Short mmCIF file of C-alpha atoms in Angstrom, two decimals:
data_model
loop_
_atom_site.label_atom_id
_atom_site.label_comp_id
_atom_site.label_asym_id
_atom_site.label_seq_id
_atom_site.Cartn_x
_atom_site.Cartn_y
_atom_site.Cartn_z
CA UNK A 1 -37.24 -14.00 15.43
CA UNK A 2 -34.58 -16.55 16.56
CA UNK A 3 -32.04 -17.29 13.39
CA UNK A 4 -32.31 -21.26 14.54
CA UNK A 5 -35.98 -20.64 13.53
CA UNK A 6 -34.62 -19.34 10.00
CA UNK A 7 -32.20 -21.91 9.55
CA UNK A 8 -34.81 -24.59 10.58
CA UNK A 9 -36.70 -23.75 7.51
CA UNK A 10 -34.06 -23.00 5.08
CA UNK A 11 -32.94 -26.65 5.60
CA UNK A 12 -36.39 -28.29 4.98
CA UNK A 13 -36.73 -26.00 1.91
CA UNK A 14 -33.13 -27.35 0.55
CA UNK A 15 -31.77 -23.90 0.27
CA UNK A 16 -28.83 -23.28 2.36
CA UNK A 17 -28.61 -21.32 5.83
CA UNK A 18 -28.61 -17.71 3.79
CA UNK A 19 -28.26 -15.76 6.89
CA UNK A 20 -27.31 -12.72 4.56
CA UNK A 21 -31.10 -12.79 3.77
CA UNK A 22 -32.26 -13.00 7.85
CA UNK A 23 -30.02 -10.11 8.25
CA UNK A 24 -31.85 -8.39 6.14
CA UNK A 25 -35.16 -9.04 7.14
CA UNK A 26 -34.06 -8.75 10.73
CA UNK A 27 -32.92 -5.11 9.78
CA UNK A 28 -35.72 -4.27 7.99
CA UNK A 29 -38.41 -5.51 11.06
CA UNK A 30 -36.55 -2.78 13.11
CA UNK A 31 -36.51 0.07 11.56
CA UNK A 32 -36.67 2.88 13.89
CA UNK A 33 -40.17 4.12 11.97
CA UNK A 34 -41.98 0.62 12.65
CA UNK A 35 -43.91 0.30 16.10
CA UNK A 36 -46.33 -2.55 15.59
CA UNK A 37 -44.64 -4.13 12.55
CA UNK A 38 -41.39 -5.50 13.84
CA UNK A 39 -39.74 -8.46 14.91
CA UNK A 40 -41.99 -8.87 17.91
CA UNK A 41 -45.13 -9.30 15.31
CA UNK A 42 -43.42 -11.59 13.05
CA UNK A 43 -42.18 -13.63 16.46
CA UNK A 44 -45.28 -14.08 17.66
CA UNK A 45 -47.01 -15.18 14.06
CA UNK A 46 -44.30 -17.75 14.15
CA UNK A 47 -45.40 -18.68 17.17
CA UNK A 48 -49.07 -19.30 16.09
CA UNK A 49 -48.06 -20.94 13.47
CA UNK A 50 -46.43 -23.50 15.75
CA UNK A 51 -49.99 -23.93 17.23
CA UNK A 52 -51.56 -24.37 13.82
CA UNK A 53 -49.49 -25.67 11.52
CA UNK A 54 -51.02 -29.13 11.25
CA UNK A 55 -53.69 -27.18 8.93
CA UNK A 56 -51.73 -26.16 6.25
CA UNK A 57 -51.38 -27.79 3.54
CA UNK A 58 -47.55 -25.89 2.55
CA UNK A 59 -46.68 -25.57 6.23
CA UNK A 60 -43.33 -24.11 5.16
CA UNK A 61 -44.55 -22.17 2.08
CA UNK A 62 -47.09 -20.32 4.71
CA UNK A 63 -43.55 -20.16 7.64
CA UNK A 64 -41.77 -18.43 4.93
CA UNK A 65 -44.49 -16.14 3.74
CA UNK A 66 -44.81 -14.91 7.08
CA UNK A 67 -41.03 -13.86 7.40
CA UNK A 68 -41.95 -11.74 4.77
CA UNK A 69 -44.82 -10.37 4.70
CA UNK A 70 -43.82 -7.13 6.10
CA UNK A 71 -40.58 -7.17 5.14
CA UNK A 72 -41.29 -3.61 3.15
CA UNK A 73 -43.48 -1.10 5.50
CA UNK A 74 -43.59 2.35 4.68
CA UNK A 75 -46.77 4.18 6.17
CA UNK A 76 -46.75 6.98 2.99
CA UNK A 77 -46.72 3.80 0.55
CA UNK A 78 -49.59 1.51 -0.60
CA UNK A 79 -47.76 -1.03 -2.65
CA UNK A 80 -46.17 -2.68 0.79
CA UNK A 81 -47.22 -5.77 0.34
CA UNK A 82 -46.92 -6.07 -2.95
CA UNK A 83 -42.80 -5.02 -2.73
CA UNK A 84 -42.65 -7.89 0.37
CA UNK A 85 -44.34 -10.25 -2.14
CA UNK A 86 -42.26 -9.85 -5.15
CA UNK A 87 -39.20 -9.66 -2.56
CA UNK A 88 -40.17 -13.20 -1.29
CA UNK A 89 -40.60 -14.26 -5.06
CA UNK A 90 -37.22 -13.43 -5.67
CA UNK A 91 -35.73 -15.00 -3.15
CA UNK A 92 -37.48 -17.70 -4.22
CA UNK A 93 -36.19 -17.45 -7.60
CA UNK A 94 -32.75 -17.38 -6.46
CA UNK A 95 -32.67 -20.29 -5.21
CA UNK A 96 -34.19 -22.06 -8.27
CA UNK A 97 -37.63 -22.85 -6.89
CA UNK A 98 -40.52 -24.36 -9.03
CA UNK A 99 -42.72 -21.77 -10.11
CA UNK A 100 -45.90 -22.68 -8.38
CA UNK A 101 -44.32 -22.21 -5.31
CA UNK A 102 -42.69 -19.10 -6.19
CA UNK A 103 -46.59 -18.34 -7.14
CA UNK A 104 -48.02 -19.74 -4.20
CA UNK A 105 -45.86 -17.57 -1.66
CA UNK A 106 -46.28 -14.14 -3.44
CA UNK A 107 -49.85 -15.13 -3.45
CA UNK A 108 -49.73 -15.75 0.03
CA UNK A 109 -48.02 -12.48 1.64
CA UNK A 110 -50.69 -10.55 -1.14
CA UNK A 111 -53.21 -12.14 1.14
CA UNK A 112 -52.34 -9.78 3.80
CA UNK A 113 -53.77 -6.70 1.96
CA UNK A 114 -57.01 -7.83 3.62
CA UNK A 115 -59.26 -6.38 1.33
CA UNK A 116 -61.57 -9.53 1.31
CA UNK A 117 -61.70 -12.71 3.06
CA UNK A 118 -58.98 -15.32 2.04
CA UNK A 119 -59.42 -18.04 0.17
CA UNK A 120 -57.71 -21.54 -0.05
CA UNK A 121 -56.60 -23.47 3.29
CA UNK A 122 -53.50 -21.70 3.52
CA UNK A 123 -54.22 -18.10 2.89
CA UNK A 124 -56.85 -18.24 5.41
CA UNK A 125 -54.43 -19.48 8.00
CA UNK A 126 -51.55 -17.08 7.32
CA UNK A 127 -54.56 -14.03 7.25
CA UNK A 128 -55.59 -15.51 10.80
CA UNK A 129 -52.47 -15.62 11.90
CA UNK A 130 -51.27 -12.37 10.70
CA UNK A 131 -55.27 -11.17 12.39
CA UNK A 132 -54.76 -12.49 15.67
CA UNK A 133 -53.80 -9.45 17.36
CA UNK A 134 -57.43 -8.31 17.14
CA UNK A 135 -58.35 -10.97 19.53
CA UNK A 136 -55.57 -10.04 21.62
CA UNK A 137 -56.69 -9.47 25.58
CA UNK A 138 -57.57 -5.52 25.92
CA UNK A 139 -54.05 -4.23 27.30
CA UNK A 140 -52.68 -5.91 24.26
CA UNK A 141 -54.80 -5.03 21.74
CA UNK A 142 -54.79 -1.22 22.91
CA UNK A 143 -51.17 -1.35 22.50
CA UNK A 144 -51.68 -2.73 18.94
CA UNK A 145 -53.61 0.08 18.44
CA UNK A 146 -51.19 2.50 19.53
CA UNK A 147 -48.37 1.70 17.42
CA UNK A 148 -50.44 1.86 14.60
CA UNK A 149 -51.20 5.32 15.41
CA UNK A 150 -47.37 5.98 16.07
CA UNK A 151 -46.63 4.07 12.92
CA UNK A 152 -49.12 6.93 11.06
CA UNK A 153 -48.15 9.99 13.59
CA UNK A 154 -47.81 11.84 10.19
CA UNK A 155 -51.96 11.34 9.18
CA UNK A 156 -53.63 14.28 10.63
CA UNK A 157 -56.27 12.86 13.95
CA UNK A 158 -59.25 13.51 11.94
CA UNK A 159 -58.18 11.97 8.42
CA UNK A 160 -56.81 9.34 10.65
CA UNK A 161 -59.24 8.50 12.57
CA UNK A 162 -61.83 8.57 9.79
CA UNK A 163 -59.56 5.58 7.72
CA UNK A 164 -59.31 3.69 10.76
CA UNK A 165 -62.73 3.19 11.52
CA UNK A 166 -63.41 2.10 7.86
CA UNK A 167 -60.94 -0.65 8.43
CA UNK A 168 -61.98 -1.78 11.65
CA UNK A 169 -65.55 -1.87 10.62
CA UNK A 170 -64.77 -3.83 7.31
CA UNK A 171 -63.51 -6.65 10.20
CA UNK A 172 -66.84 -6.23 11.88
CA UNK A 173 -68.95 -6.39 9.10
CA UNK A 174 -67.55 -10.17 8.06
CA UNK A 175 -69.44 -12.65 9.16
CA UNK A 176 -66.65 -13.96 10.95
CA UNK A 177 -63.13 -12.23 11.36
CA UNK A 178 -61.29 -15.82 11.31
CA UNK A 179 -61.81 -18.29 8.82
CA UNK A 180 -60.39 -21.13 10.62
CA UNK A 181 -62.06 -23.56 13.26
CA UNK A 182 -59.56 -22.83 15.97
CA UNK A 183 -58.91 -19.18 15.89
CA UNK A 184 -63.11 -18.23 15.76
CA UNK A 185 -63.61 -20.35 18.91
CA UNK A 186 -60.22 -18.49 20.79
CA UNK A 187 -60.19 -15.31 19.53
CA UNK A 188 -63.65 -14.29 17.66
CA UNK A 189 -65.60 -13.13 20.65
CA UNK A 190 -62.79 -11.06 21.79
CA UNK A 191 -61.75 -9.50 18.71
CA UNK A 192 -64.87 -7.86 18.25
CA UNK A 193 -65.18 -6.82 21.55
CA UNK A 194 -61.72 -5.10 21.13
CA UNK A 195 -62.87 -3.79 17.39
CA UNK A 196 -66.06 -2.46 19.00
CA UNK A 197 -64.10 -0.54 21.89
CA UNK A 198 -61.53 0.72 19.24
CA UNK A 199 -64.38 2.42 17.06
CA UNK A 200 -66.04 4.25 20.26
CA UNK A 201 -62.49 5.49 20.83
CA UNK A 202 -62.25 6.55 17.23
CA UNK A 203 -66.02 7.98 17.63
CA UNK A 204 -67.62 5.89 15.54
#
């Protein structure tokens, strides 16, 4: 989560290097409580974002909705994204920016409540993006799987176990995890691979 990265995009957007802001965020991805959702994750969504950019149609609308779309993370909560969202529309505010893309952006990080397939060119890239850890290769992807657990050592294993499996199999039960071209041909077949393994672990 390089600040050159950061300041890269601040200067396309027009709105100053506010390095008080990737403090923040920086700060807030690691937070001692956060074992998947940290600067690593949002690194490497940057990073497939670099690989994919060419189909958005708000490349740097979907950059900077990514920087924040875990910005808030608290296991006990359920209103995460929703906090990251209206953060990112403030910021956005701030700085005087146009109301659809103030819109656009909260819209955007919402998308990563994954209750339903994405719609719209963008949200389904940023959801694919932010999804691509399910295609990980296995060592990965049971490391992913891990840290969730850490991140919810406070769930008792049955309860736990129980909710995971009903998120895992809402993946499975898509007719495709990815909605974009280039992520179901790389990472489909392996993602549910890894989402079937996960649920025999679970016991389901």
């Amino acid at each position: 989560m390089k600040s050159t990265r950061w300041h890269a995009l601040m200067n396309r957007l027009g709105f100053g290097a506010n390095t008080e802001t990737y403090r923040a965020l920086l700060e807030a991805y690691s937070q001692k409580h956060r074992h998947y959702h940290t600067v690593a994750h949002i690194t490497h969504c940057l990073d497939e974002l670099a690989l994919y950019r060419n189909l958005a149609e708000h490349p740097d609308d979907v950059e900077l909705a990514l920087w924040f779309h875990d910005a808030v993370y608290d296991s006990y909560a359920k209103d995460n994204e929703k906090k990251s969202a209206d953060w990112a529309a403030e910021f956005l505010r701030e700085r005087r920016a146009g109301s659809e893309q103030v819109d656009r952006v909260h819209d955007l990080v919402m998308a990563t409540v994954h209750e339903a397939p994405a719609d719209g060119a963008d949200a389904q890239l940023l959801v694919d993006i932010d999804l691509s850890i399910l295609g990980a290769d296995e060592t990965t992807y049971r490391q992913f799987e891990q840290d969730v657990r850490r991140e919810y050592k406070w769930v008792p294993g049955p309860l736990f176990r129980r909710t995971r499996r009903k998120i895992l199999q809402s993946f499975l039960d898509r007719e495709s995890v990815y909605s974009t071209e280039g992520f179901r041909q790389r990472l489909e077949k392996r993602a549910r691979r890894n989402l079937k393994t996960a649920m025999l672990v679970l016991g389901g």
